[in-house]
């Protein structure tokens, strides 16, 4: 019951007992009893008000969408320990528990790429601009383009980046296990990066 409803209920109860509203000749004992009753009513209304506010805040937390505006996104340079060439990382995030999802928008200038690395729960890459290369250890080098979506399975050692002549941007999404979304390894050498790969897939249409 919210404070307004409580007030109506108390007022209605007093109307049923008009003698309780005006007692100019009440005894000290009766006056003390009335004072206690008034204090209890005020306390009940205050508690109800606090419960109402707490409920409203809880409801707002459960129904409000968290939006980070484009102008608020922070961009940092990709650490040289984990990338070769010029790489920028924008809007990096890690969602709070119980979610384990994190991600970022990553832009690679021509020739830039990640170091070899693995993800404990795999990784999804949504390519938004340019052309890139990727390779899983022991597998072929693959080329991908804007509009493609890549999936790298969990614990597969791999790298990805731009091609030598065109930059590339992707949205990287991965989950953390034991507090970590990635294990970084050695850098990709020029020989590994430029090793021959299959021709780009032909798109019919």
Short mmCIF file of N, CA, C and O in Angstrom, two decimals, residues 119-171:
data_model
loop_
_atom_site.label_atom_id
_atom_site.label_comp_id
_atom_site.label_asym_id
_atom_site.label_seq_id
_atom_site.Cartn_x
_atom_site.Cartn_y
_atom_site.Cartn_z
N UNK A 119 40.63 -17.86 -27.85
CA UNK A 119 39.52 -17.41 -27.01
C UNK A 119 38.92 -18.62 -26.31
O UNK A 119 38.62 -19.63 -26.98
N UNK A 120 38.74 -18.57 -25.00
CA UNK A 120 38.27 -19.75 -24.27
C UNK A 120 36.86 -20.20 -24.65
O UNK A 120 36.52 -21.37 -24.50
N UNK A 121 36.04 -19.26 -25.15
CA UNK A 121 34.68 -19.61 -25.55
C UNK A 121 34.40 -19.26 -27.00
O UNK A 121 33.25 -19.16 -27.42
N UNK A 122 35.47 -19.07 -27.80
CA UNK A 122 35.30 -18.72 -29.20
C UNK A 122 35.10 -17.23 -29.39
O UNK A 122 35.02 -16.45 -28.44
N UNK A 123 35.00 -16.82 -30.67
CA UNK A 123 34.85 -15.40 -30.99
C UNK A 123 34.06 -15.23 -32.29
O UNK A 123 34.25 -15.98 -33.25
N UNK A 124 33.18 -14.23 -32.30
CA UNK A 124 32.44 -13.85 -33.50
C UNK A 124 32.98 -12.51 -33.99
O UNK A 124 33.15 -11.58 -33.19
N UNK A 125 33.25 -12.40 -35.29
CA UNK A 125 33.68 -11.15 -35.91
C UNK A 125 32.63 -10.74 -36.94
O UNK A 125 32.32 -11.51 -37.86
N UNK A 126 32.10 -9.54 -36.80
CA UNK A 126 31.15 -8.98 -37.77
C UNK A 126 31.89 -7.90 -38.54
O UNK A 126 32.24 -6.85 -37.98
N UNK A 127 32.16 -8.14 -39.82
CA UNK A 127 33.00 -7.25 -40.61
C UNK A 127 32.14 -6.11 -41.16
O UNK A 127 31.16 -6.34 -41.87
N UNK A 128 32.52 -4.88 -40.83
CA UNK A 128 31.72 -3.73 -41.24
C UNK A 128 32.35 -2.91 -42.37
O UNK A 128 31.64 -2.20 -43.08
N UNK A 129 33.68 -3.00 -42.52
CA UNK A 129 34.35 -2.24 -43.59
C UNK A 129 35.57 -3.00 -44.08
O UNK A 129 36.24 -3.70 -43.31
N UNK A 130 35.87 -2.84 -45.38
CA UNK A 130 37.13 -3.28 -45.93
C UNK A 130 37.25 -4.77 -46.21
O UNK A 130 36.26 -5.50 -46.30
N UNK A 131 38.52 -5.19 -46.30
CA UNK A 131 38.87 -6.58 -46.62
C UNK A 131 39.93 -7.04 -45.63
O UNK A 131 40.84 -6.29 -45.27
N UNK A 132 39.81 -8.31 -45.19
CA UNK A 132 40.76 -8.82 -44.21
C UNK A 132 41.20 -10.24 -44.50
O UNK A 132 40.65 -10.92 -45.37
N UNK A 133 42.21 -10.67 -43.74
CA UNK A 133 42.69 -12.05 -43.79
C UNK A 133 42.61 -12.66 -42.39
O UNK A 133 42.75 -11.96 -41.37
N UNK A 134 42.44 -13.95 -42.34
CA UNK A 134 42.49 -14.67 -41.08
C UNK A 134 43.04 -16.07 -41.31
O UNK A 134 42.94 -16.60 -42.42
N UNK A 135 43.61 -16.64 -40.26
CA UNK A 135 44.14 -18.00 -40.37
C UNK A 135 44.12 -18.69 -39.02
O UNK A 135 44.50 -18.10 -38.00
N UNK A 136 43.60 -19.90 -39.00
CA UNK A 136 43.70 -20.77 -37.83
C UNK A 136 44.95 -21.62 -38.01
O UNK A 136 45.22 -22.11 -39.12
N UNK A 137 45.71 -21.81 -36.95
CA UNK A 137 46.95 -22.59 -37.04
C UNK A 137 46.68 -23.95 -37.66
O UNK A 137 45.78 -24.68 -37.24
N UNK A 138 47.47 -24.26 -38.69
CA UNK A 138 47.30 -25.53 -39.40
C UNK A 138 46.29 -25.49 -40.51
O UNK A 138 46.13 -26.47 -41.26
N UNK A 139 45.58 -24.37 -40.64
CA UNK A 139 44.57 -24.24 -41.69
C UNK A 139 44.98 -23.25 -42.76
O UNK A 139 46.03 -22.60 -42.66
N UNK A 140 44.15 -23.06 -43.78
CA UNK A 140 44.48 -22.13 -44.86
C UNK A 140 44.23 -20.68 -44.45
O UNK A 140 43.43 -20.41 -43.54
N UNK A 141 44.89 -19.75 -45.11
CA UNK A 141 44.59 -18.34 -44.92
C UNK A 141 43.34 -18.01 -45.72
O UNK A 141 43.21 -18.37 -46.89
N UNK A 142 42.40 -17.32 -45.07
CA UNK A 142 41.12 -17.02 -45.69
C UNK A 142 40.95 -15.51 -45.81
O UNK A 142 41.37 -14.75 -44.94
N UNK A 143 40.30 -15.08 -46.88
CA UNK A 143 40.00 -13.67 -47.08
C UNK A 143 38.52 -13.43 -46.81
O UNK A 143 37.67 -14.25 -47.12
N UNK A 144 38.23 -12.28 -46.19
CA UNK A 144 36.82 -11.95 -45.92
C UNK A 144 36.58 -10.47 -46.23
O UNK A 144 37.52 -9.68 -46.35
N UNK A 145 35.29 -10.12 -46.34
CA UNK A 145 34.91 -8.78 -46.79
C UNK A 145 33.83 -8.19 -45.90
O UNK A 145 33.19 -8.89 -45.12
N UNK A 146 33.62 -6.87 -46.06
CA UNK A 146 32.56 -6.18 -45.32
C UNK A 146 31.23 -6.90 -45.55
O UNK A 146 30.89 -7.26 -46.68
N UNK A 147 30.50 -7.13 -44.47
CA UNK A 147 29.23 -7.86 -44.53
C UNK A 147 29.35 -9.31 -44.13
O UNK A 147 28.34 -9.95 -43.83
N UNK A 148 30.59 -9.83 -44.10
CA UNK A 148 30.79 -11.23 -43.68
C UNK A 148 30.77 -11.33 -42.15
O UNK A 148 31.09 -10.36 -41.44
N UNK A 149 30.42 -12.52 -41.66
CA UNK A 149 30.46 -12.82 -40.23
C UNK A 149 31.32 -14.05 -40.02
O UNK A 149 31.08 -15.09 -40.64
N UNK A 150 32.33 -13.93 -39.18
CA UNK A 150 33.28 -15.03 -38.94
C UNK A 150 33.04 -15.63 -37.56
O UNK A 150 32.67 -14.92 -36.62
N UNK A 151 33.29 -16.93 -37.45
CA UNK A 151 33.25 -17.61 -36.16
C UNK A 151 34.55 -18.39 -35.99
O UNK A 151 34.90 -19.23 -36.81
N UNK A 152 35.28 -18.09 -34.90
CA UNK A 152 36.46 -18.87 -34.56
C UNK A 152 36.14 -19.73 -33.36
O UNK A 152 35.77 -19.19 -32.29
N UNK A 153 36.24 -21.05 -33.45
CA UNK A 153 35.88 -21.92 -32.33
C UNK A 153 36.78 -21.71 -31.11
O UNK A 153 37.88 -21.16 -31.21
N UNK A 154 36.30 -22.16 -29.98
CA UNK A 154 37.03 -22.01 -28.72
C UNK A 154 38.39 -22.70 -28.79
O UNK A 154 38.54 -23.78 -29.37
N UNK A 155 39.38 -22.04 -28.20
CA UNK A 155 40.75 -22.57 -28.03
C UNK A 155 41.47 -22.86 -29.34
O UNK A 155 42.44 -23.61 -29.35
N UNK A 156 41.03 -22.26 -30.44
CA UNK A 156 41.74 -22.41 -31.71
C UNK A 156 42.71 -21.23 -31.87
O UNK A 156 42.29 -20.07 -31.87
N UNK A 157 43.99 -21.54 -32.00
CA UNK A 157 45.01 -20.52 -32.19
C UNK A 157 44.85 -19.89 -33.57
O UNK A 157 44.80 -20.60 -34.58
N UNK A 158 44.75 -18.55 -33.62
CA UNK A 158 44.47 -17.90 -34.90
C UNK A 158 44.94 -16.44 -34.86
O UNK A 158 45.33 -15.92 -33.83
N UNK A 159 44.85 -15.79 -36.03
CA UNK A 159 45.07 -14.36 -36.12
C UNK A 159 44.12 -13.79 -37.16
O UNK A 159 43.57 -14.52 -38.00
N UNK A 160 43.92 -12.48 -37.14
CA UNK A 160 43.12 -11.82 -38.18
C UNK A 160 43.56 -10.36 -38.28
O UNK A 160 44.12 -9.79 -37.34
N UNK A 161 43.33 -9.78 -39.45
CA UNK A 161 43.74 -8.39 -39.67
C UNK A 161 43.36 -7.92 -41.05
O UNK A 161 42.62 -8.60 -41.78
N UNK A 162 43.89 -6.76 -41.43
CA UNK A 162 43.64 -6.19 -42.76
C UNK A 162 44.55 -6.85 -43.80
O UNK A 162 45.49 -7.57 -43.45
N UNK A 163 44.26 -6.59 -45.06
CA UNK A 163 45.17 -7.01 -46.13
C UNK A 163 46.25 -5.94 -46.29
O UNK A 163 46.12 -4.83 -45.74
N UNK A 164 47.30 -6.21 -47.05
CA UNK A 164 48.38 -5.21 -47.19
C UNK A 164 47.94 -3.91 -47.83
O UNK A 164 48.56 -2.86 -47.60
N UNK A 165 46.89 -3.95 -48.65
CA UNK A 165 46.54 -2.77 -49.44
C UNK A 165 45.18 -2.16 -49.08
O UNK A 165 44.79 -1.15 -49.68
N UNK A 166 44.49 -2.73 -48.13
CA UNK A 166 43.18 -2.18 -47.75
C UNK A 166 42.92 -2.42 -46.26
O UNK A 166 43.19 -3.51 -45.75
N UNK A 167 42.41 -1.38 -45.59
CA UNK A 167 42.09 -1.49 -44.18
C UNK A 167 40.85 -2.34 -43.95
O UNK A 167 40.14 -2.73 -44.88
N UNK A 168 40.56 -2.61 -42.68
CA UNK A 168 39.42 -3.46 -42.33
C UNK A 168 38.94 -3.10 -40.92
O UNK A 168 39.74 -2.80 -40.02
N UNK A 169 37.62 -3.11 -40.74
CA UNK A 169 37.01 -2.88 -39.43
C UNK A 169 36.05 -4.01 -39.12
O UNK A 169 35.26 -4.41 -39.99
N UNK A 170 36.12 -4.53 -37.91
CA UNK A 170 35.14 -5.53 -37.49
C UNK A 170 34.68 -5.27 -36.06
O UNK A 170 35.37 -4.58 -35.29
N UNK A 171 33.53 -5.81 -35.74
CA UNK A 171 33.04 -5.83 -34.36
C UNK A 171 33.39 -7.20 -33.80
O UNK A 171 33.00 -8.23 -34.38
#
